[in-house]
Coordinates of C-alpha atoms in Angstrom, one line a residue:
X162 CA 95.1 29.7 -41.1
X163 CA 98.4 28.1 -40.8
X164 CA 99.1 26.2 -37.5
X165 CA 102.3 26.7 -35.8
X166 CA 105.0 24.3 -35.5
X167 CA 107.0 24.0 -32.6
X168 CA 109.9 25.6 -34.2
X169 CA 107.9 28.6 -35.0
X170 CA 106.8 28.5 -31.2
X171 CA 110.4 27.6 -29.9
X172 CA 112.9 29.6 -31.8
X173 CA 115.8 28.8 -31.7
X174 CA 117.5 32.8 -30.8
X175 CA 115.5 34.2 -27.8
X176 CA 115.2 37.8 -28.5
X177 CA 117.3 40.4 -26.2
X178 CA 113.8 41.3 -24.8
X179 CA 113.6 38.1 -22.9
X180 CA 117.1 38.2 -21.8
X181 CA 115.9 41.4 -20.0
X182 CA 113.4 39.9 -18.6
X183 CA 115.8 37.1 -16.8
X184 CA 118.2 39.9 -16.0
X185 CA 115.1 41.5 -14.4
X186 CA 114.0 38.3 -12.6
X187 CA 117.3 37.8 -10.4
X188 CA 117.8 41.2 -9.9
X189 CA 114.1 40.9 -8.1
X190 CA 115.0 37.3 -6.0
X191 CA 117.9 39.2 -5.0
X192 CA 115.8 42.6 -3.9
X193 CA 113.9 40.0 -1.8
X194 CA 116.8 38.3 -0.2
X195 CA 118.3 41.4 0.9
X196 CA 116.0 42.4 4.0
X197 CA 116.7 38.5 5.0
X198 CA 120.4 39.2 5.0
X199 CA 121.3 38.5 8.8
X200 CA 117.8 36.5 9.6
X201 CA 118.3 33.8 7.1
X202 CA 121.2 31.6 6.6
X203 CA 123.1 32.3 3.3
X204 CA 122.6 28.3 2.2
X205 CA 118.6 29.8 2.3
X206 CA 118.8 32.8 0.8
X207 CA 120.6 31.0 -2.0
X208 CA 117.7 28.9 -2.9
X209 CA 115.9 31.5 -3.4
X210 CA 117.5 32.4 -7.1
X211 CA 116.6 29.2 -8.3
X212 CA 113.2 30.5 -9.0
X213 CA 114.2 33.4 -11.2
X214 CA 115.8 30.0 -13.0
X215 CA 112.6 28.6 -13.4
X216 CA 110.8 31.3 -14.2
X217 CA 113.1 31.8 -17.2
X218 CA 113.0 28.5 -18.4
X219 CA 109.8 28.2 -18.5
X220 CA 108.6 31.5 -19.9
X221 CA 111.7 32.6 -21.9
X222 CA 113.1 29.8 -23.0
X223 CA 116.4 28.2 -22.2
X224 CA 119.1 30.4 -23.4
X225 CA 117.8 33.1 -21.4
X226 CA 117.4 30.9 -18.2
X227 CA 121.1 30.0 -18.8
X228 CA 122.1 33.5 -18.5
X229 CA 119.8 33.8 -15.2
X230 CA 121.8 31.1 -13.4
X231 CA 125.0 32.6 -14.0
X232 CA 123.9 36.1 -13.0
X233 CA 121.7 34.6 -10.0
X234 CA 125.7 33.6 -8.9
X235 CA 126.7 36.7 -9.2
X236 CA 124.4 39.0 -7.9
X237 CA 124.4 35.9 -4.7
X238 CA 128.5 36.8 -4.9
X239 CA 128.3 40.0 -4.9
X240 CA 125.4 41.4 -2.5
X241 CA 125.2 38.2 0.1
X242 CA 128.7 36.7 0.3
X243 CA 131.5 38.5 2.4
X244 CA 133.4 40.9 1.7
X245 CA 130.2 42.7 0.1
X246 CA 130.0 44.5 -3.1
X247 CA 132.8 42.8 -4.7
X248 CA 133.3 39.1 -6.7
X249 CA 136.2 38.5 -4.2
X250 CA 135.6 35.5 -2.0
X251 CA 137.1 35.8 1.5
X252 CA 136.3 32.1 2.5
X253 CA 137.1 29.2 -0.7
X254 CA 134.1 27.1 0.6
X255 CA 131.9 29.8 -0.5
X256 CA 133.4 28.1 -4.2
X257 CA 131.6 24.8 -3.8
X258 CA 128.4 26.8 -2.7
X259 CA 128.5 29.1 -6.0
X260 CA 129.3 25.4 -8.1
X261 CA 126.1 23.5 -6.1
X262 CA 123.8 26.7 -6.6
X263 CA 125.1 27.2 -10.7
X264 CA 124.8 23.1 -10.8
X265 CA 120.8 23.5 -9.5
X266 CA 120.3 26.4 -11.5
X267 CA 121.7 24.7 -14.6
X268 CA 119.4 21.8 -14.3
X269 CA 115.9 23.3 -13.6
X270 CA 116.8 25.2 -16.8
X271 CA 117.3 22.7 -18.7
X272 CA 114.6 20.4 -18.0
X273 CA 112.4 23.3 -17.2
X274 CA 112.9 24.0 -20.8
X275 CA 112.7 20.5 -22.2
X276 CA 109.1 20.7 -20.3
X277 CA 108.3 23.5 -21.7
X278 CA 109.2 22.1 -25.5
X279 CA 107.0 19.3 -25.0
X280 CA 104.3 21.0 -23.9
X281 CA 104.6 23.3 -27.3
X282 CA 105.1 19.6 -29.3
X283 CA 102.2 18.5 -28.0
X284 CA 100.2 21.1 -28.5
X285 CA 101.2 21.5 -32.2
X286 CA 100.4 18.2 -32.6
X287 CA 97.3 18.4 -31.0
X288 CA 96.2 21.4 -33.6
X289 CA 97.4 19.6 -36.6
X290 CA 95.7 16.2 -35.6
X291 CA 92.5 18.5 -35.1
X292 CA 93.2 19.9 -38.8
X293 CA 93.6 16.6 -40.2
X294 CA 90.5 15.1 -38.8
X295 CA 88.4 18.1 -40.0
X296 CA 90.2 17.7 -43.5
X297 CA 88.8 13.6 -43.0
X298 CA 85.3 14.9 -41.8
X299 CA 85.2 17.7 -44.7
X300 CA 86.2 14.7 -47.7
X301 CA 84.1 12.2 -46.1
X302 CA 81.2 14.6 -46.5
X303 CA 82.2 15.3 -49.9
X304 CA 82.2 12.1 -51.1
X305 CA 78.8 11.0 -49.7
X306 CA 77.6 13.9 -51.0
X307 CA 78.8 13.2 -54.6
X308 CA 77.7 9.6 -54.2
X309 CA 74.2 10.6 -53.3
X310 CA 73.8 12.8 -55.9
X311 CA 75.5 10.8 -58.9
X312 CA 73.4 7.8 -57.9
X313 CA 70.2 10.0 -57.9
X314 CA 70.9 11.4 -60.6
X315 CA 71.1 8.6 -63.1
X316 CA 67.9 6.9 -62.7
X317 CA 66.0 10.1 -64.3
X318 CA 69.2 10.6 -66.9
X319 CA 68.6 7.2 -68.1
X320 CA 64.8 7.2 -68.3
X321 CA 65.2 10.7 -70.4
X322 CA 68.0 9.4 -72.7
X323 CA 65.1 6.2 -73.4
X324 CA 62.4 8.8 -73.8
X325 CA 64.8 10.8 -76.1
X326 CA 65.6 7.8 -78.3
X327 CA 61.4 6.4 -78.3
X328 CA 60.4 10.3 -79.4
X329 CA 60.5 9.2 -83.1
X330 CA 58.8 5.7 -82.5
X331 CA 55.8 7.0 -81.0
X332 CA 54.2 8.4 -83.7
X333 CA 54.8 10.2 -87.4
X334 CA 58.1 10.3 -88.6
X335 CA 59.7 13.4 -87.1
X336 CA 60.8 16.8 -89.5
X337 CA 64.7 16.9 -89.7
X338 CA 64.8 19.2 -87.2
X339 CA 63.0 18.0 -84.8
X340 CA 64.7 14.6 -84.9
X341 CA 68.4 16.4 -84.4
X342 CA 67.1 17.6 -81.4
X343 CA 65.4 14.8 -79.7
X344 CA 69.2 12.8 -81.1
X345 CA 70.7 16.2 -78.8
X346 CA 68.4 15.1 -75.8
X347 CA 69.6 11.5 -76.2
X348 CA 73.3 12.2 -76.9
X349 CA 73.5 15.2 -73.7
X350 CA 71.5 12.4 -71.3
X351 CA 74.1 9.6 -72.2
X352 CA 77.6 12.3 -71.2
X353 CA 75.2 13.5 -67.4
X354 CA 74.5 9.6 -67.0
X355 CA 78.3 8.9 -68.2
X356 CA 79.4 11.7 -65.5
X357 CA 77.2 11.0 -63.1
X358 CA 78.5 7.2 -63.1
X359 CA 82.1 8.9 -63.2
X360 CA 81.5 10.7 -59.7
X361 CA 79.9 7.7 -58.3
X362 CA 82.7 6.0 -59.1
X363 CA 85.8 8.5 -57.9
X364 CA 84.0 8.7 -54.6
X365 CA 83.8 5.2 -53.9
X366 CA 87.7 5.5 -55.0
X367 CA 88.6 8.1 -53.3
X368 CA 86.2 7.0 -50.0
X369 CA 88.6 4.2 -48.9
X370 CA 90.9 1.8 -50.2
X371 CA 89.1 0.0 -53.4
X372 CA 88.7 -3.5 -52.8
X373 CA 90.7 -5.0 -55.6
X374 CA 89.9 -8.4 -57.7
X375 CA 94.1 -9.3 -58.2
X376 CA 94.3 -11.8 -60.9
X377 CA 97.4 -12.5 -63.0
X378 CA 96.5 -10.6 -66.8
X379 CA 98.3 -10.7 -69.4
X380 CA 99.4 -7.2 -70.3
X381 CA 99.1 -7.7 -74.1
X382 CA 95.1 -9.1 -73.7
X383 CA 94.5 -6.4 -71.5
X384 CA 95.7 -4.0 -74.2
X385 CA 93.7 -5.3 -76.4
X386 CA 90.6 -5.8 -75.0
X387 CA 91.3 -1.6 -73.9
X388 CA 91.7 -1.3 -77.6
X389 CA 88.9 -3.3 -79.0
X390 CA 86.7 -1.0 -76.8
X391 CA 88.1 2.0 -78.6
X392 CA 88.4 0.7 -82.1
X393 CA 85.6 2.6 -83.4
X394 CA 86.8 5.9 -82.0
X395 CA 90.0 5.6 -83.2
X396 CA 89.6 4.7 -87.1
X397 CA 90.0 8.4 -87.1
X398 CA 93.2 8.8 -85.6
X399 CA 96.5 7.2 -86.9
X400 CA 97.6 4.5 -84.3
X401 CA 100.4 2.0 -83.2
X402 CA 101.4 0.1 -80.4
X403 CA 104.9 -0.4 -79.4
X404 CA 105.2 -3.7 -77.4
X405 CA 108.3 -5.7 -76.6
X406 CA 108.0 -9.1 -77.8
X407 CA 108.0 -10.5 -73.9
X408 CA 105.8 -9.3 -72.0
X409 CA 105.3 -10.4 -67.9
X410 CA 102.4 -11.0 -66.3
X411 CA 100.6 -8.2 -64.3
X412 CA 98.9 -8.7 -60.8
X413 CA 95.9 -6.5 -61.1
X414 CA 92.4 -6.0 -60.8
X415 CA 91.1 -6.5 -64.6
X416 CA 88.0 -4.6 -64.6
X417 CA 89.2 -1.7 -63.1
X418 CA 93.0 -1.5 -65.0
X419 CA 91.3 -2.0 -68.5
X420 CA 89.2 1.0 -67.3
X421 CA 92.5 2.6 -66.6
X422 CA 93.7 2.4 -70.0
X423 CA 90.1 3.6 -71.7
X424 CA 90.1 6.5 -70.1
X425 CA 93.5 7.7 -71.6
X426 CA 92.4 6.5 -74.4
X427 CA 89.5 8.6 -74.4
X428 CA 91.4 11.0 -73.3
X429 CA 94.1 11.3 -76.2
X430 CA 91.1 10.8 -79.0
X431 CA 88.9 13.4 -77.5
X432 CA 92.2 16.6 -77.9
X433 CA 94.1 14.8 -80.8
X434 CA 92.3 16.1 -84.0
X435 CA 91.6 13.8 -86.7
X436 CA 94.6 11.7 -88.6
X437 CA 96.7 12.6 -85.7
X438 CA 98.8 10.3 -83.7
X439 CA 98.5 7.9 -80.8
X440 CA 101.1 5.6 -79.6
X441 CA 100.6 3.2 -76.9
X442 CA 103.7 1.7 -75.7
X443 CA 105.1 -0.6 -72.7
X444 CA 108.5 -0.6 -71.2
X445 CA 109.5 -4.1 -68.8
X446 CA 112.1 -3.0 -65.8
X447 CA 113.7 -5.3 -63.3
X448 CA 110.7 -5.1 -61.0
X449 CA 108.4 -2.3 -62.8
X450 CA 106.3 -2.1 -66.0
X451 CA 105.3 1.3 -67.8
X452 CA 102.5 1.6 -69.8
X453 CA 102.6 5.0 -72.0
X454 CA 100.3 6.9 -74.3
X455 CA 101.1 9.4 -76.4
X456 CA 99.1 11.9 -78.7
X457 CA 100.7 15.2 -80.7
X458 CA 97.4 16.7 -79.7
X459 CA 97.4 20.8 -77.3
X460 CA 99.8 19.3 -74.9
X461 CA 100.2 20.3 -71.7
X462 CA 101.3 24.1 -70.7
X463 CA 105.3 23.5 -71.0
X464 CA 107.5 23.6 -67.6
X465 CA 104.6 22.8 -65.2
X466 CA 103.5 19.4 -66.6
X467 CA 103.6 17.5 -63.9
X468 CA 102.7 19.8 -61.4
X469 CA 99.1 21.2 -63.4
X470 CA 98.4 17.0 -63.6
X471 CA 99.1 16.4 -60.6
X472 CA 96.5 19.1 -59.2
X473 CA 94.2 18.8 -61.5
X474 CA 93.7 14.6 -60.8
X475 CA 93.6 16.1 -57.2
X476 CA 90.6 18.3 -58.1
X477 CA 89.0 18.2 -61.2
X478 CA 86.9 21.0 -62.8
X479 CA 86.0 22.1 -66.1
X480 CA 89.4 21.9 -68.3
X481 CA 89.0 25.1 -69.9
X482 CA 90.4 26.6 -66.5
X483 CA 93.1 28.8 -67.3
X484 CA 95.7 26.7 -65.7
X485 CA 94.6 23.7 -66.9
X486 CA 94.1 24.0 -70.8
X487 CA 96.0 20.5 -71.1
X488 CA 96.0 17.7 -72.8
X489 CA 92.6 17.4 -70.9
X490 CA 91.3 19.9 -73.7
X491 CA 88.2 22.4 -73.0
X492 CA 85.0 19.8 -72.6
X493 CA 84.5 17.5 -69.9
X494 CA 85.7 17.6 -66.3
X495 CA 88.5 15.6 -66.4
X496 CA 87.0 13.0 -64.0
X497 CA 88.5 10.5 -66.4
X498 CA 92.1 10.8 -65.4
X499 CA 91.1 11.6 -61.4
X500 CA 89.9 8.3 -61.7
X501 CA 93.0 6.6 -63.8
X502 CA 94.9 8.1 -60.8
X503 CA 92.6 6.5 -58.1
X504 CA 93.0 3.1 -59.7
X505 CA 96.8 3.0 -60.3
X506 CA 97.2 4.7 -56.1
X507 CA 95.3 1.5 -55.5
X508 CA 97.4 -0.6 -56.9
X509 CA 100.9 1.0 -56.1
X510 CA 101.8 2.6 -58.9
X511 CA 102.5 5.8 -60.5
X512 CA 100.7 8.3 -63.2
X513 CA 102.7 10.8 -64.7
X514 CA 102.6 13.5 -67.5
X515 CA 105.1 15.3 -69.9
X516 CA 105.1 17.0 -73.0
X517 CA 106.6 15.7 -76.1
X518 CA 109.3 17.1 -78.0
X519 CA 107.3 17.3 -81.3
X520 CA 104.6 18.3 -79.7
X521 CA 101.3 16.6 -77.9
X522 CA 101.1 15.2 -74.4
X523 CA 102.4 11.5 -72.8
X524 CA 100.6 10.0 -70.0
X525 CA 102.9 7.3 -68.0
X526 CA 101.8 4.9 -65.5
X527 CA 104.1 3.0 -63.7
X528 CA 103.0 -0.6 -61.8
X529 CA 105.0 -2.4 -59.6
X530 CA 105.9 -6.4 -60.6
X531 CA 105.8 -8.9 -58.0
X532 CA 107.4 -11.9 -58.6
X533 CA 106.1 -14.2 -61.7
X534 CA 103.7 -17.2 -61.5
X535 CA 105.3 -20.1 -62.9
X536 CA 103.8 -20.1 -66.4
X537 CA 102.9 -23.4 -67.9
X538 CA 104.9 -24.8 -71.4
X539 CA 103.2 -24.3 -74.4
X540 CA 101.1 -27.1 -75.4
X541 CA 103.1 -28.3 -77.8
X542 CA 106.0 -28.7 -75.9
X543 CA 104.0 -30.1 -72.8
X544 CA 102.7 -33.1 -75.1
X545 CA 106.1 -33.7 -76.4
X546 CA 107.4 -37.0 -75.3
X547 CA 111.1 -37.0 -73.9
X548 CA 114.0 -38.5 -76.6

């Protein structure tokens, strides 16, 4: 259920209802002061109509207590101030009396009214900070739930995928079929333990800020060593890489960035089909570096790119959910880029997504550059002796 804000609370027109109800409220002080008419000074009876003032301020807001003090003048004119039933004034200091009474009523409007916005502030505020921390307690739990589990989880994965791959060792050679299936058992035990390890590690991500091992890498050698991982997977694929010849150095956890780029690769082989393309690329700003990668695999649905990634990083399910056939394909859960996301949040930057014109899907990420290291001359010119 949506909380109110205090502009929801406070609108800004008071509705004719309320200026009714004001109208009603001096008409009432003034039913009141009229038996005292004679028995009271008129300076006493006139501080009575402040309180239809006040009452207005602070329970129809301040327009309508506005219009109470000027008719709380009036009706204080016209029934209590001689000559009787008539505006007319027969004495002029009766004038300042009118000003003083319209000056009080004037002020406990207003700041009965400013009051009366605060209290609705603070009370809005106090819903949404409730909201918030229940959202905290709610991902909290979420995440120690789907660390438990993921750590539970792959002890038993990994002693099944052993037992799997033993099966044919133990005894007589296995018939064909047999031997596909106990390859199955191994193959389905390594993707559970591979997810499990996935969740384990997005909610220790997602848990907190990641504590970060920031080291100067090369961007190229961090490519590469991305690449080198992959190299088998992508013999099937047609690949290049599109690096300008200088490259700066990047201030980054190395574990967890060359993760970074294996998933997308993993990513772009898994929904590229075989002899497609993949082109991982780097652009070098002023104070920015992007690191893209490309495939002319499904794409992503056209004219909510962004939007779909950005969700579905946010919450990852199964990728053959109708609004998320992406680039993501239909296998998998898509923890892969949930986590890509995690890592570069960490670090400052930014992950993006887009179609491409020819077709297939680009993933961007976009790092921020701190100021260089002074990099050392090359060893030849460093042993070079001075002419």
């Amino acid at each position: 259920m949506a909380l109110p804000t205090p502009r929801d609370r406070l609108p800004d027109r008071a509705p004719l209802r309320n200026y009714l109800l004001a109208a009603l409220a001096a008409g009432a002080v003034a039913l009141v002061g009229a038996p005292l008419l004679g028995q009271f000074d008129l300076a006493n009876i006139a501080m009575l109509f402040p309180l239809a003032v006040l009452f207005a301020a602070i329970r129809l807001g301040r327009g309508p207590a506005v219009f109470a003090a000027f008719l709380a003048v009036a009706l204080f004119d016209f029934f209590f101030v001689h000559p009787h039933f008539t505006l007319a004034v027969s004495d002029l200091q009766y004038l300042l009396t009118f000003a003083v009474l319209l000056a009080v009523a004037l002020t406990t409007a207003e700041l009965a009214a400013r009051l009366r916005r605060e209290r609705d502030s603070a009370e809005a505020r106090a819903e949404e900070a409730a909201q918030a921390r229940l959202a905290a307690d709610t991902e909290r739990l979420r995440n120690t739930l789907l660390a438990s589990l993921s750590h539970d989880l792959r002890t038993p994965l990994t002693a099944l995928a052993g037992l799997a791959e033993s099966l044919p060792l133990a005894g007589p050679p296995l018939p064909p079929a047999q031997a596909e299936l106990a390859e199955a058992i191994r193959a389905e035990a390594l993707r559970t333990h591979a997810l499990a390890r996935d969740l384990l590690d997005l909610s220790r991500l997602q848990s907190g800020a990641p504590r970060l091992a920031l080291d100067w890498l090369a961007v190229d050698e961090l490519l590469g060593s991305a690449l080198q991982a992959r190299a088998h997977a992508l013999r099937a694929h047609v690949f290049a890489l599109e690096l300008p010849e200088e490259l700066p150095l990047l201030h980054a956890d190395a574990v967890l960035m060359e993760r970074v780029v294996c998933n997308l690769l993993d990513n772009a082989i898994a929904h590229t089909p075989e002899g497609g393309h993949i082109v991982l690329a780097a652009q070098v700003g002023a104070d920015w570096i992007r690191i893209s990668l490309c495939d002319d695999g499904c794409g992503l649905p056209p004219g909510r790119e962004q939007a779909i990634f950005e969700r579905f990083v946010r919450a990852p399910h199964p990728r053959g959910a109708a609004d998320a056939t992406t680039a993501t394909g239909d296998a998998g859960t898509g923890l892969g880029l949930a986590i890509v996301h995690a890592i570069v949040a960490a670090h400052g930057g930014s992950v993006s997504a887009h179609n491409r014109a020819g077709g297939g899907a680009c993933f961007v990420l976009q790092l921020p550059l701190p100021p260089q290291p002074d990099r050392p001359p090359p060893e030849d010119e460093a042993g070079a002796l001075p002419r």
